[in-house]
PDB file of C-alpha atoms and ligand atoms in Angstrom:
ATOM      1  CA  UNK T1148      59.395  87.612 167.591  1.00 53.00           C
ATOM      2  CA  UNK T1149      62.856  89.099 168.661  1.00 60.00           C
ATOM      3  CA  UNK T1150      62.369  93.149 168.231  1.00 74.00           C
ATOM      4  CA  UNK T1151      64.017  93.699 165.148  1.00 90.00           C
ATOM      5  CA  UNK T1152      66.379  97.038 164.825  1.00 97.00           C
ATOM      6  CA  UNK T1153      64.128  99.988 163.008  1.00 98.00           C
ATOM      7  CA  UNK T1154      66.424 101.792 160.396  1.00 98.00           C
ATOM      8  CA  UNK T1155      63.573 104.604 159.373  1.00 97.00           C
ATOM      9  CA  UNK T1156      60.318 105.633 159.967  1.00 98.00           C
ATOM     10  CA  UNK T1157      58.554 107.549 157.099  1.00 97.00           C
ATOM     11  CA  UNK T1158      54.590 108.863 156.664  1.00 97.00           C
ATOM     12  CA  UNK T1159      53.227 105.120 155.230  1.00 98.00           C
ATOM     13  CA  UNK T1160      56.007 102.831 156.086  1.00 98.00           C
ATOM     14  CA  UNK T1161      58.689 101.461 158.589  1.00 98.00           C
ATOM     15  CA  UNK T1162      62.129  99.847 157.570  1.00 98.00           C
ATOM     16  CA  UNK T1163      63.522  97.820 159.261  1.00 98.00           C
ATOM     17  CA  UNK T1164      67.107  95.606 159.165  1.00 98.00           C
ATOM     18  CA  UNK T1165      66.647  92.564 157.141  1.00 98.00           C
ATOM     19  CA  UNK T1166      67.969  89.060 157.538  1.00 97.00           C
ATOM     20  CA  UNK T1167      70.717  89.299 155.615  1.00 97.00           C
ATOM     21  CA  UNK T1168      73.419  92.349 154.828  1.00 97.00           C
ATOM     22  CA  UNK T1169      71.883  94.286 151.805  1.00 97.00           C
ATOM     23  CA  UNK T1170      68.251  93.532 152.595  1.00 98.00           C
ATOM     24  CA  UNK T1171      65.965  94.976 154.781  1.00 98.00           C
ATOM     25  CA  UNK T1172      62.079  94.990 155.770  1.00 98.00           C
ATOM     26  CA  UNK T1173      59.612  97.186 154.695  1.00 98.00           C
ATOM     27  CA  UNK T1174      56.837  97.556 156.487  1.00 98.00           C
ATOM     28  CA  UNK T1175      53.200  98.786 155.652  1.00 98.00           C
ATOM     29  CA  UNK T1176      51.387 101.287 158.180  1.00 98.00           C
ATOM     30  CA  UNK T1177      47.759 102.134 157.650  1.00 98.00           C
ATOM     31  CA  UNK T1178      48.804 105.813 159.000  1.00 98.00           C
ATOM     32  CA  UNK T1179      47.786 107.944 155.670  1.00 98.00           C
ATOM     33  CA  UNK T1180      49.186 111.781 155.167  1.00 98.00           C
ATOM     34  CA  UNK T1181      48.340 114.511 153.009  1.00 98.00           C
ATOM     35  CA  UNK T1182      49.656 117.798 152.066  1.00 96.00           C
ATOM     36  CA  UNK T1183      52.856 117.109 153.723  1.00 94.00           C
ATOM     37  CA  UNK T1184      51.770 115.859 156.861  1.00 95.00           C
ATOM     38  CA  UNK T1185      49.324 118.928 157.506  1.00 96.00           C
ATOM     39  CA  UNK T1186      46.476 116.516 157.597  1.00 98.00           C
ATOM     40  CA  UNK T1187      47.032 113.123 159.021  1.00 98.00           C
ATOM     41  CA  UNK T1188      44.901 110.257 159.593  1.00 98.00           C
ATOM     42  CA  UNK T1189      44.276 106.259 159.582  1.00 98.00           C
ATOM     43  CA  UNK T1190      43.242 104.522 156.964  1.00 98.00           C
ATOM     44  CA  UNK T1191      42.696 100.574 158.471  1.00 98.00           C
ATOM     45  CA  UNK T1192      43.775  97.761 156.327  1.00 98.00           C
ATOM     46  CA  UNK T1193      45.374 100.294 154.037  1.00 98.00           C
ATOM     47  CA  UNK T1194      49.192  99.075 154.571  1.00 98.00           C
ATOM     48  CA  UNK T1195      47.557  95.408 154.131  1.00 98.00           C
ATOM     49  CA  UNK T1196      46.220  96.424 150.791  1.00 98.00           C
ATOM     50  CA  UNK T1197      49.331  98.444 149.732  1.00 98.00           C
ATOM     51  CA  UNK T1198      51.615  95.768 150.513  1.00 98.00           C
ATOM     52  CA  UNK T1199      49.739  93.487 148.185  1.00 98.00           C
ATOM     53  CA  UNK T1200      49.150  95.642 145.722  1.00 98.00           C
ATOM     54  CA  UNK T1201      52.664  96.706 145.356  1.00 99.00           C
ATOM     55  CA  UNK T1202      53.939  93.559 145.725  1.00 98.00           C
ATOM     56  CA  UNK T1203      52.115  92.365 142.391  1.00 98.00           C
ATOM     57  CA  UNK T1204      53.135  95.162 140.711  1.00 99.00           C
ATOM     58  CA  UNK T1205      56.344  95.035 141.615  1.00 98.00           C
ATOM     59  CA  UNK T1206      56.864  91.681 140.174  1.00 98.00           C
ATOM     60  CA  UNK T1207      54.908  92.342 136.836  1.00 98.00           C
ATOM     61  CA  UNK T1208      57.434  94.880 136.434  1.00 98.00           C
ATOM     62  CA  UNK T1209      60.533  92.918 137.483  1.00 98.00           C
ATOM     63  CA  UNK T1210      59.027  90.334 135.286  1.00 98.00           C
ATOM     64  CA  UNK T1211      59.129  92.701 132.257  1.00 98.00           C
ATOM     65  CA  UNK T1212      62.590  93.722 133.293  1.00 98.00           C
ATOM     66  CA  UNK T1213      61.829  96.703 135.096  1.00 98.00           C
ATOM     67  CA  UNK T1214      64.724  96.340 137.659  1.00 98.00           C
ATOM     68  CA  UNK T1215      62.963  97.009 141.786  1.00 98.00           C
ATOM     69  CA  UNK T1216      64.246  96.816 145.050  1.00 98.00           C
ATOM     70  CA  UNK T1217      61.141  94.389 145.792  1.00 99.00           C
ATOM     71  CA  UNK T1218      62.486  90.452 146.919  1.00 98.00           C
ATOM     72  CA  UNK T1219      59.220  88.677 148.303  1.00 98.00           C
ATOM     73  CA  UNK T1220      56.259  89.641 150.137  1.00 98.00           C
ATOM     74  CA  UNK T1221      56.868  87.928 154.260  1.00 98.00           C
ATOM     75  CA  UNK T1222      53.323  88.619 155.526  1.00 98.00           C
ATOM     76  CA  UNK T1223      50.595  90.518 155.261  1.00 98.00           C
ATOM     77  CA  UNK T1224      52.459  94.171 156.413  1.00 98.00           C
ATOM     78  CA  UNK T1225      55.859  93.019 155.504  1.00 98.00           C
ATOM     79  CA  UNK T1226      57.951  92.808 152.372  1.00 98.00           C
ATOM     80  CA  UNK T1227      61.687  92.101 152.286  1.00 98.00           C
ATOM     81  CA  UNK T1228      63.448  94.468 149.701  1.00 98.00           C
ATOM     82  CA  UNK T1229      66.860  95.274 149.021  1.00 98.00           C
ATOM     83  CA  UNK T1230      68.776  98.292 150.441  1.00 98.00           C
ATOM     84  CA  UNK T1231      69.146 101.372 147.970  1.00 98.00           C
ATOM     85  CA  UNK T1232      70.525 104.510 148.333  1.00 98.00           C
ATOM     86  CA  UNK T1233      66.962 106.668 147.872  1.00 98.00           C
ATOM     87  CA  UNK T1234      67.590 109.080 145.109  1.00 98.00           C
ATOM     88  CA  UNK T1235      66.512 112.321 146.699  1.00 98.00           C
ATOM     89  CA  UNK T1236      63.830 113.394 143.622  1.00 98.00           C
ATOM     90  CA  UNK T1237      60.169 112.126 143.599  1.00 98.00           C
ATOM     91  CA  UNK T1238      59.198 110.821 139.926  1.00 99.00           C
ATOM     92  CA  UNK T1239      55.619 112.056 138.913  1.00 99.00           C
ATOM     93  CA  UNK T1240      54.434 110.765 135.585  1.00 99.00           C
ATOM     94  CA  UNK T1241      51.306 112.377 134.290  1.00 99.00           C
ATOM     95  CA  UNK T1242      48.591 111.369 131.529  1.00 99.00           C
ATOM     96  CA  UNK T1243      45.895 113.161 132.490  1.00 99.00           C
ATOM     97  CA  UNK T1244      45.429 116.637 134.266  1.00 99.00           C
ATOM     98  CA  UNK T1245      45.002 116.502 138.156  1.00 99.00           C
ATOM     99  CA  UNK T1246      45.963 117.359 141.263  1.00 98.00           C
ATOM    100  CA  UNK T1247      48.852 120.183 141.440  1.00 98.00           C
ATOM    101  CA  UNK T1248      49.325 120.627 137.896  1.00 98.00           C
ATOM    102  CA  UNK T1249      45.501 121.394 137.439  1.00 98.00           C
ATOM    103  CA  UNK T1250      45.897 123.682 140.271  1.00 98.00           C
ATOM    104  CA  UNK T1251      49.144 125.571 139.127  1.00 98.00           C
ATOM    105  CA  UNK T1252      48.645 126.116 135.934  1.00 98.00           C
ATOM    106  CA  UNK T1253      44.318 126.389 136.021  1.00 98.00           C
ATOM    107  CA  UNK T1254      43.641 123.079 133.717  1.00 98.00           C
ATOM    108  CA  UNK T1255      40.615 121.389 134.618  1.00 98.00           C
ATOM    109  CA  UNK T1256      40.739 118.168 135.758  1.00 98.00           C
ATOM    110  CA  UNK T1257      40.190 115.555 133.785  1.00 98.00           C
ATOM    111  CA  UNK T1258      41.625 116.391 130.643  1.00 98.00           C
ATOM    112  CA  UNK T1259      43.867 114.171 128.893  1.00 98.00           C
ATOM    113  CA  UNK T1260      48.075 115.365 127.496  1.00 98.00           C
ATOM    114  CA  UNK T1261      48.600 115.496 124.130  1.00 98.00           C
ATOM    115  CA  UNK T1262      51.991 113.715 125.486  1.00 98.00           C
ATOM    116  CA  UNK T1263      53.276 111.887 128.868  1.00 98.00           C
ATOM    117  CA  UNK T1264      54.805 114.858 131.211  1.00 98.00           C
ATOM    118  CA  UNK T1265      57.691 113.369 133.648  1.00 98.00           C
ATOM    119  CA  UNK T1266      58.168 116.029 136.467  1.00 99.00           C
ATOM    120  CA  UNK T1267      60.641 116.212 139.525  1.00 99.00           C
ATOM    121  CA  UNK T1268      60.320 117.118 142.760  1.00 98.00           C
ATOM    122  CA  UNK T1269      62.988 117.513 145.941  1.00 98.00           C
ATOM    123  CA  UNK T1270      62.814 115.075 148.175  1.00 98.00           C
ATOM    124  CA  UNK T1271      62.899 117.454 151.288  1.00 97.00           C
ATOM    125  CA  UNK T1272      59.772 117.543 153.666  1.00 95.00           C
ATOM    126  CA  UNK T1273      60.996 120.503 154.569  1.00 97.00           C
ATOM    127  CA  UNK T1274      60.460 122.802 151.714  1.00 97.00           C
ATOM    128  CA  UNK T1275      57.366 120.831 150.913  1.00 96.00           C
ATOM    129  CA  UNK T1276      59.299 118.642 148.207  1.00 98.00           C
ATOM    130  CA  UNK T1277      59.708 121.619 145.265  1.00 98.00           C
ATOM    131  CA  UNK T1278      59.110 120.709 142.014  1.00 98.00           C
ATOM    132  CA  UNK T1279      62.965 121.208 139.981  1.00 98.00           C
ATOM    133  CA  UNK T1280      64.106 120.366 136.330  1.00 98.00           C
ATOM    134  CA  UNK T1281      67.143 118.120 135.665  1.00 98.00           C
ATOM    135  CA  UNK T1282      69.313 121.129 135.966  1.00 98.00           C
ATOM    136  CA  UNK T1283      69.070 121.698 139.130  1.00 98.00           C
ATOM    137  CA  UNK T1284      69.603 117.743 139.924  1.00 98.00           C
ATOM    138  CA  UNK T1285      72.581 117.939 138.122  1.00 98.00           C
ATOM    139  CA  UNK T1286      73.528 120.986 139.278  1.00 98.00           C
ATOM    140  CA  UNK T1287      73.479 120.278 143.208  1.00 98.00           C
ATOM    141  CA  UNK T1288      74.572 116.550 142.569  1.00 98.00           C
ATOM    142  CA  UNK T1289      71.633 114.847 143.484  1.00 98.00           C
ATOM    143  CA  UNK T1290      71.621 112.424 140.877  1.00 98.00           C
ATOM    144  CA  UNK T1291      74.294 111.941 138.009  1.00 98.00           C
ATOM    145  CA  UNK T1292      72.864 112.499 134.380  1.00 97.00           C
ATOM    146  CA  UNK T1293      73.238 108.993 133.471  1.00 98.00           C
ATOM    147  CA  UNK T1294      71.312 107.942 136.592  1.00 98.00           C
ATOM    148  CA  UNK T1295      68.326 110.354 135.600  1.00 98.00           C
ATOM    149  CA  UNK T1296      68.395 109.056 131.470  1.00 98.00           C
ATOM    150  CA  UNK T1297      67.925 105.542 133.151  1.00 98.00           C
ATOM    151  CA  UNK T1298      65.111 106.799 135.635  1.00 98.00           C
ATOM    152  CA  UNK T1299      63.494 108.728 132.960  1.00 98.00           C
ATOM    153  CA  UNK T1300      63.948 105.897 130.556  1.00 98.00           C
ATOM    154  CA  UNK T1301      62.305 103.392 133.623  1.00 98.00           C
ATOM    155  CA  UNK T1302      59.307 105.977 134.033  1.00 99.00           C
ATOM    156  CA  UNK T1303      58.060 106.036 130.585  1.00 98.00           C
ATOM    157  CA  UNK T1304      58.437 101.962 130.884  1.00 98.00           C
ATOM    158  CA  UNK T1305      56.632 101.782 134.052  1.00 99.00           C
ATOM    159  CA  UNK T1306      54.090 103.919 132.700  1.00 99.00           C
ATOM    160  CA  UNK T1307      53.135 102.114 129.286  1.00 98.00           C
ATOM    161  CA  UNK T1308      52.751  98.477 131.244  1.00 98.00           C
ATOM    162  CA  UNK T1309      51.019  99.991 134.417  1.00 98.00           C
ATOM    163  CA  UNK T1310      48.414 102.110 131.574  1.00 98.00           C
ATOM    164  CA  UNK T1311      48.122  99.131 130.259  1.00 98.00           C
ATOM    165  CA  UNK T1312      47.306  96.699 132.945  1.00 98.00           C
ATOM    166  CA  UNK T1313      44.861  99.562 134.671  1.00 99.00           C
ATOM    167  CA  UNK T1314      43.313 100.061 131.467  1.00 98.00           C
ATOM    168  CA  UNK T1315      42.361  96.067 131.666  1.00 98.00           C
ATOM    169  CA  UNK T1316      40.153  96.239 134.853  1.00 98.00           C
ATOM    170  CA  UNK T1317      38.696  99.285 133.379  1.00 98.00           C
ATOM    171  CA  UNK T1318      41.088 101.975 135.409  1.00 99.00           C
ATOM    172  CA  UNK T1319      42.385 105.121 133.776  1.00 99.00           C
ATOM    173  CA  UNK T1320      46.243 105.809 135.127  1.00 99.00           C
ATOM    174  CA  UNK T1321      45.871 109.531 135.358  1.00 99.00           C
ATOM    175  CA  UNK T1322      49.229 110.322 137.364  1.00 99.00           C
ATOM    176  CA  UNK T1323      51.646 108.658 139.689  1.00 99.00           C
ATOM    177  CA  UNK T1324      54.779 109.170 141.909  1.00 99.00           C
ATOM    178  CA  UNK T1325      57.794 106.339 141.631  1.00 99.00           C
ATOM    179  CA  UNK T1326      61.130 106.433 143.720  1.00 99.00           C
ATOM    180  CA  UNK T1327      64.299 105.376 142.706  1.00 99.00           C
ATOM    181  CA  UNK T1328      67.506 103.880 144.740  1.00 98.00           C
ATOM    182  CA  UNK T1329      71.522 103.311 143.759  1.00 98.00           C
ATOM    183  CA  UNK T1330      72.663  99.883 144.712  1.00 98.00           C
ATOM    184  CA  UNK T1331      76.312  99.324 144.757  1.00 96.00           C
ATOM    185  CA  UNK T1332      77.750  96.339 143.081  1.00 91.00           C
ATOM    186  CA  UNK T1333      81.851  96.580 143.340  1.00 92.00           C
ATOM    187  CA  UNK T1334      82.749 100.148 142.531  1.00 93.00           C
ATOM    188  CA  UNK T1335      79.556 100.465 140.090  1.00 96.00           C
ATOM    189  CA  UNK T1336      76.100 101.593 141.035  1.00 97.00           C
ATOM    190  CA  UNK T1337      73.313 101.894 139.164  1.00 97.00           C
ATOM    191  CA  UNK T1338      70.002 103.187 139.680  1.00 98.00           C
ATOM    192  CA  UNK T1339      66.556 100.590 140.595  1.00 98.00           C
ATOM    193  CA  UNK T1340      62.623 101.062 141.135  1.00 99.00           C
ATOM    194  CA  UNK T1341      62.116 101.410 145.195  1.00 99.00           C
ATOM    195  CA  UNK T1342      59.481 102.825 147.520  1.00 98.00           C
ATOM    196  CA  UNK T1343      56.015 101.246 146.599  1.00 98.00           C
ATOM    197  CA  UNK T1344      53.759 101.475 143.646  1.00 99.00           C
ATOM    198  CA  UNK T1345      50.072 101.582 145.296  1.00 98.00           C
ATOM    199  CA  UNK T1346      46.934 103.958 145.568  1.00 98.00           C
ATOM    200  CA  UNK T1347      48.251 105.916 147.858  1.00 98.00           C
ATOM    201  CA  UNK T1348      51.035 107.352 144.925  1.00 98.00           C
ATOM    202  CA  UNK T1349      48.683 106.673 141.802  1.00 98.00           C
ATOM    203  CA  UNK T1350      45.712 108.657 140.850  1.00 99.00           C
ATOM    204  CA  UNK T1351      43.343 105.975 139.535  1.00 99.00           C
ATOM    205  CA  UNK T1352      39.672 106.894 137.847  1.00 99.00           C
ATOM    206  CA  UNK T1353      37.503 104.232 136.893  1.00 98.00           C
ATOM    207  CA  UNK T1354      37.171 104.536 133.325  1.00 98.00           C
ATOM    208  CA  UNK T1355      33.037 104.396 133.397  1.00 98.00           C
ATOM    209  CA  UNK T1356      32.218 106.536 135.969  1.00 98.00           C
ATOM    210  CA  UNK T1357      35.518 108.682 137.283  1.00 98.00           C
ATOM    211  CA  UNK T1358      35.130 107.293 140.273  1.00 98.00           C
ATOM    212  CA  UNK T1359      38.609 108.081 142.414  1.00 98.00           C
ATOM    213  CA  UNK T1360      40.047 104.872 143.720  1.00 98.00           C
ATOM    214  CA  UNK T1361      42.912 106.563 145.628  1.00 98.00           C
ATOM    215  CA  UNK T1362      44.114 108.975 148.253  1.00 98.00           C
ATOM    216  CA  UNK T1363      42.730 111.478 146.817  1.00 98.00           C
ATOM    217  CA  UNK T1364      39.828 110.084 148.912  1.00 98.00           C
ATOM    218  CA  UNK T1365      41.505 110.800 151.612  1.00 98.00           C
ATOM    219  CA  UNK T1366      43.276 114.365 150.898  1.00 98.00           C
ATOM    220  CA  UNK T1367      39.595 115.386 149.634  1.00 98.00           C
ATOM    221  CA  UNK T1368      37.789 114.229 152.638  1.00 98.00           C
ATOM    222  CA  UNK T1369      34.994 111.785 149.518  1.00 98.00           C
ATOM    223  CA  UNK T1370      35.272 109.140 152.404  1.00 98.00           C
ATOM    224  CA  UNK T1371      35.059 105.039 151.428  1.00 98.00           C
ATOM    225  CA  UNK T1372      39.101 105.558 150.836  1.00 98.00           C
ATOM    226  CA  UNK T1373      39.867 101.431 152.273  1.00 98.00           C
ATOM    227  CA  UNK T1374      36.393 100.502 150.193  1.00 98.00           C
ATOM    228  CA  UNK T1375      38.168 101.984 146.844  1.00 98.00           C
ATOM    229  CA  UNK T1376      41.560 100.558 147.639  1.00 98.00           C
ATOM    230  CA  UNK T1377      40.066  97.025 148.300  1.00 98.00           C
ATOM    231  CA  UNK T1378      38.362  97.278 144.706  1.00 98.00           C
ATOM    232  CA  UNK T1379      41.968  98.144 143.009  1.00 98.00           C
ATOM    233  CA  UNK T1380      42.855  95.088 144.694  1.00 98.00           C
ATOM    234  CA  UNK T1381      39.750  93.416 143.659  1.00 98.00           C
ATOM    235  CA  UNK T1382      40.267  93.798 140.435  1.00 98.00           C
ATOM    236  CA  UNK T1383      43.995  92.910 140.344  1.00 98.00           C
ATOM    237  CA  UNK T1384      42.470  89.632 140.803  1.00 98.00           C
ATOM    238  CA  UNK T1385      43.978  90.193 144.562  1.00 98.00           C
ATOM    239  CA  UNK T1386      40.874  89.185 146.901  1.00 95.00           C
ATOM    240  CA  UNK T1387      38.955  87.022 146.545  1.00 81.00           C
ATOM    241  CA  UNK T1388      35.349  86.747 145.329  1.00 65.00           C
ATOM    242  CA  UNK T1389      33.451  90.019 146.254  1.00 65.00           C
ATOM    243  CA  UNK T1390      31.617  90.257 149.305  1.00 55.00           C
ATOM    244  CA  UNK T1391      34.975  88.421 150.689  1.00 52.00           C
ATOM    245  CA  UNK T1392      36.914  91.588 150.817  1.00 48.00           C
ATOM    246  CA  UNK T1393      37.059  92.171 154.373  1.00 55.00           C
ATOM    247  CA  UNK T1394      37.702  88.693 155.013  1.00 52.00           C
ATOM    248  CA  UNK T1395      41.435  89.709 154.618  1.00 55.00           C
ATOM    249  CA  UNK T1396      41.576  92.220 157.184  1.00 57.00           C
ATOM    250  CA  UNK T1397      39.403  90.182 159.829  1.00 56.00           C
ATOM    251  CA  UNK T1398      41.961  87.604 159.487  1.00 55.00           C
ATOM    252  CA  UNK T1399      44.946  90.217 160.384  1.00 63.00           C
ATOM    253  CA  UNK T1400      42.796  91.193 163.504  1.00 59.00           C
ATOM    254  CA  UNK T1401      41.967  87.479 164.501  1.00 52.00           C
ATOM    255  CA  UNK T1402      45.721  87.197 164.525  1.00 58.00           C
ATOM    256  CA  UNK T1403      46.599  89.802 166.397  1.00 57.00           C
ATOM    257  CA  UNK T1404      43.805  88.977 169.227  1.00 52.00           C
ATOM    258  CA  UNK T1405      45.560  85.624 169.309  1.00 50.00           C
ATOM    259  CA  UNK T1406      48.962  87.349 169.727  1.00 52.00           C
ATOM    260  CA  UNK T1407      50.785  86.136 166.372  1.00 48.00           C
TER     261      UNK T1407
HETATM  262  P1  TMP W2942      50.229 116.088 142.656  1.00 93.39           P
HETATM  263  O1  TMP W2942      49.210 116.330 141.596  1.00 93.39           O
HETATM  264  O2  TMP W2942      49.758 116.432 144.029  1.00 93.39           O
HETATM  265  O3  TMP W2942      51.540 116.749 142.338  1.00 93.39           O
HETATM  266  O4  TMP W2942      50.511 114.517 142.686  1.00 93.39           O
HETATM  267  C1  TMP W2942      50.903 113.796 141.542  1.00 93.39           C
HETATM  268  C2  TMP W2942      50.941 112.324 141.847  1.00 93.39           C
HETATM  269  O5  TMP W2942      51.990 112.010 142.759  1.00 93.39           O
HETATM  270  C3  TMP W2942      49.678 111.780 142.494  1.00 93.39           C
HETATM  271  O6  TMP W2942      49.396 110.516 141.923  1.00 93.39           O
HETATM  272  C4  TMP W2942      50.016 111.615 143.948  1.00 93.39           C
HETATM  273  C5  TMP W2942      51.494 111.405 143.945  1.00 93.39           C
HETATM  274  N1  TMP W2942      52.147 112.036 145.084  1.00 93.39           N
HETATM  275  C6  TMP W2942      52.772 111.256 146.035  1.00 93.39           C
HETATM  276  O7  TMP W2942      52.776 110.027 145.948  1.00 93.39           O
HETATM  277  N2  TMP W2942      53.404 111.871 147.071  1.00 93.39           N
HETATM  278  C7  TMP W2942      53.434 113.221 147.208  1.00 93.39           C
HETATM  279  O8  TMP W2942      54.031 113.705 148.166  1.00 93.39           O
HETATM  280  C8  TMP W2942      52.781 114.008 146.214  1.00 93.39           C
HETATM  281  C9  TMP W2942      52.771 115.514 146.320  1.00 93.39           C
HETATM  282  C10 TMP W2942      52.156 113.381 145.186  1.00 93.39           C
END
């Protein structure tokens, strides 16, 4: 296949030009990062399972009229999305108390909000992406307050349906990160989902046993991180039957030996 021309290179994914103007390919690497970029490592099969993933969450929410950059899945690392403007601000959405929020304000784990908390953080690798209130984005013009009502208004949406459809293979959505991007449409933009949606951004406990079935595998060094990914997937209803799993990623290395 001709080389195609690579537009940006990020921790988890590549983009590339797409076939037509406006569109372009994102790719899925199984390279996996964690405290920005201080620890590094390989997660195999992981872009394989994110791109799947993602891509059926992606349409559930364009189905519910959750507006997303995703078009169509091309293969197994590949999706073909349109081409956004990347508002500069990571969305977190929090349920439950983890991760940096446990940490900075000494709340154990584990324990549920009274209420949804949206936060923001700088998109600048940087100063470590710092967390910064809609007055600053306003402030420095990195999003318009229209643009962050809609966002806001999209995260609480994304966050009800994905509770929802994790709660139904027995998952608890504890937290999760979302990206947003302007597309331009005449003289008008407006604001759509972008990035991904997949374990990598999500913290997700089974709902028996707390089991983490995310990165946090990974940035905690629990081990099993492609195990737990393939058994969000599993129960997505994205593999098929169990003990089948890996039958997906043998067939992206069969393909590869054969040079396709
Ligand atoms: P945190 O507790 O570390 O702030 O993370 C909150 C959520 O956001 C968690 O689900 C992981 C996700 N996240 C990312 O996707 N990328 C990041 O760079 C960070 C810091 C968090």
């Amino acid at each position: 296949m001709a080389r195609r021309r690579q537009i940006y290179e990020g921790k988890a994914k590549i983009l590339y030009e797409g076939p037509e103007p406006g569109t372009l390919i994102q790719y899925f690497k199984d390279d996996a990062t964690a405290f920005n970029a201080q620890k590094k490592g390989t997660i195999n099969g992981k872009g394989v399972l994110n791109n799947r993933i993602s891509e059926h969450v992606f349409t559930m929410l364009g189905n519910i009229g959750v507006p997303t950059h995703f078009i169509r899945r091309l293969n197994m690392r590949e999706q073909l999305i349109r081409q956004v403007e990347i508002v500069p601000i990571e969305v977190v959405v929090r349920n439950v108390v983890a991760g940096s929020l446990a940490k900075r304000l000494g709340i154990e784990e584990g324990t549920q909000l009274p209420r949804t908390i949206i936060e923001y953080y700088y998109k600048d690798d940087a100063l470590g992406d710092p967390m910064v209130t809609d007055e600053h984005i306003a402030c420095f013009g990195w999003a318009s307050q229209e643009e962050m009502h809609d966002i806001a208004d999209m995260a609480i949406r994304v966050n009800d349906f994905l509770t929802g459809l994790f709660a139904g293979i027995n998952i608890r959505l504890v937290d999760f990160k979302l990206e947003f991007g302007r597309i331009w449409e005449n003289d008008f933009s407006r604001v759509i989902l972008a990035d991904e949606i997949s374990p990598d951004g999500c913290r997700l406990w089974d709902m028996t046993t707390n089991e983490k079935l995310d990165k946090d595998r990974f940035r905690r060094d629990l081990g099993g991180e492609v195990e737990a990914y393939q058994e969000v997937a599993r129960r997505l209803g994205l593999l098929p039957a169990e003990g089948t799993e890996t039958a997906v990623l043998d067939m992206e290395s069969h393909r590869k030996k054969r040079g396709q």
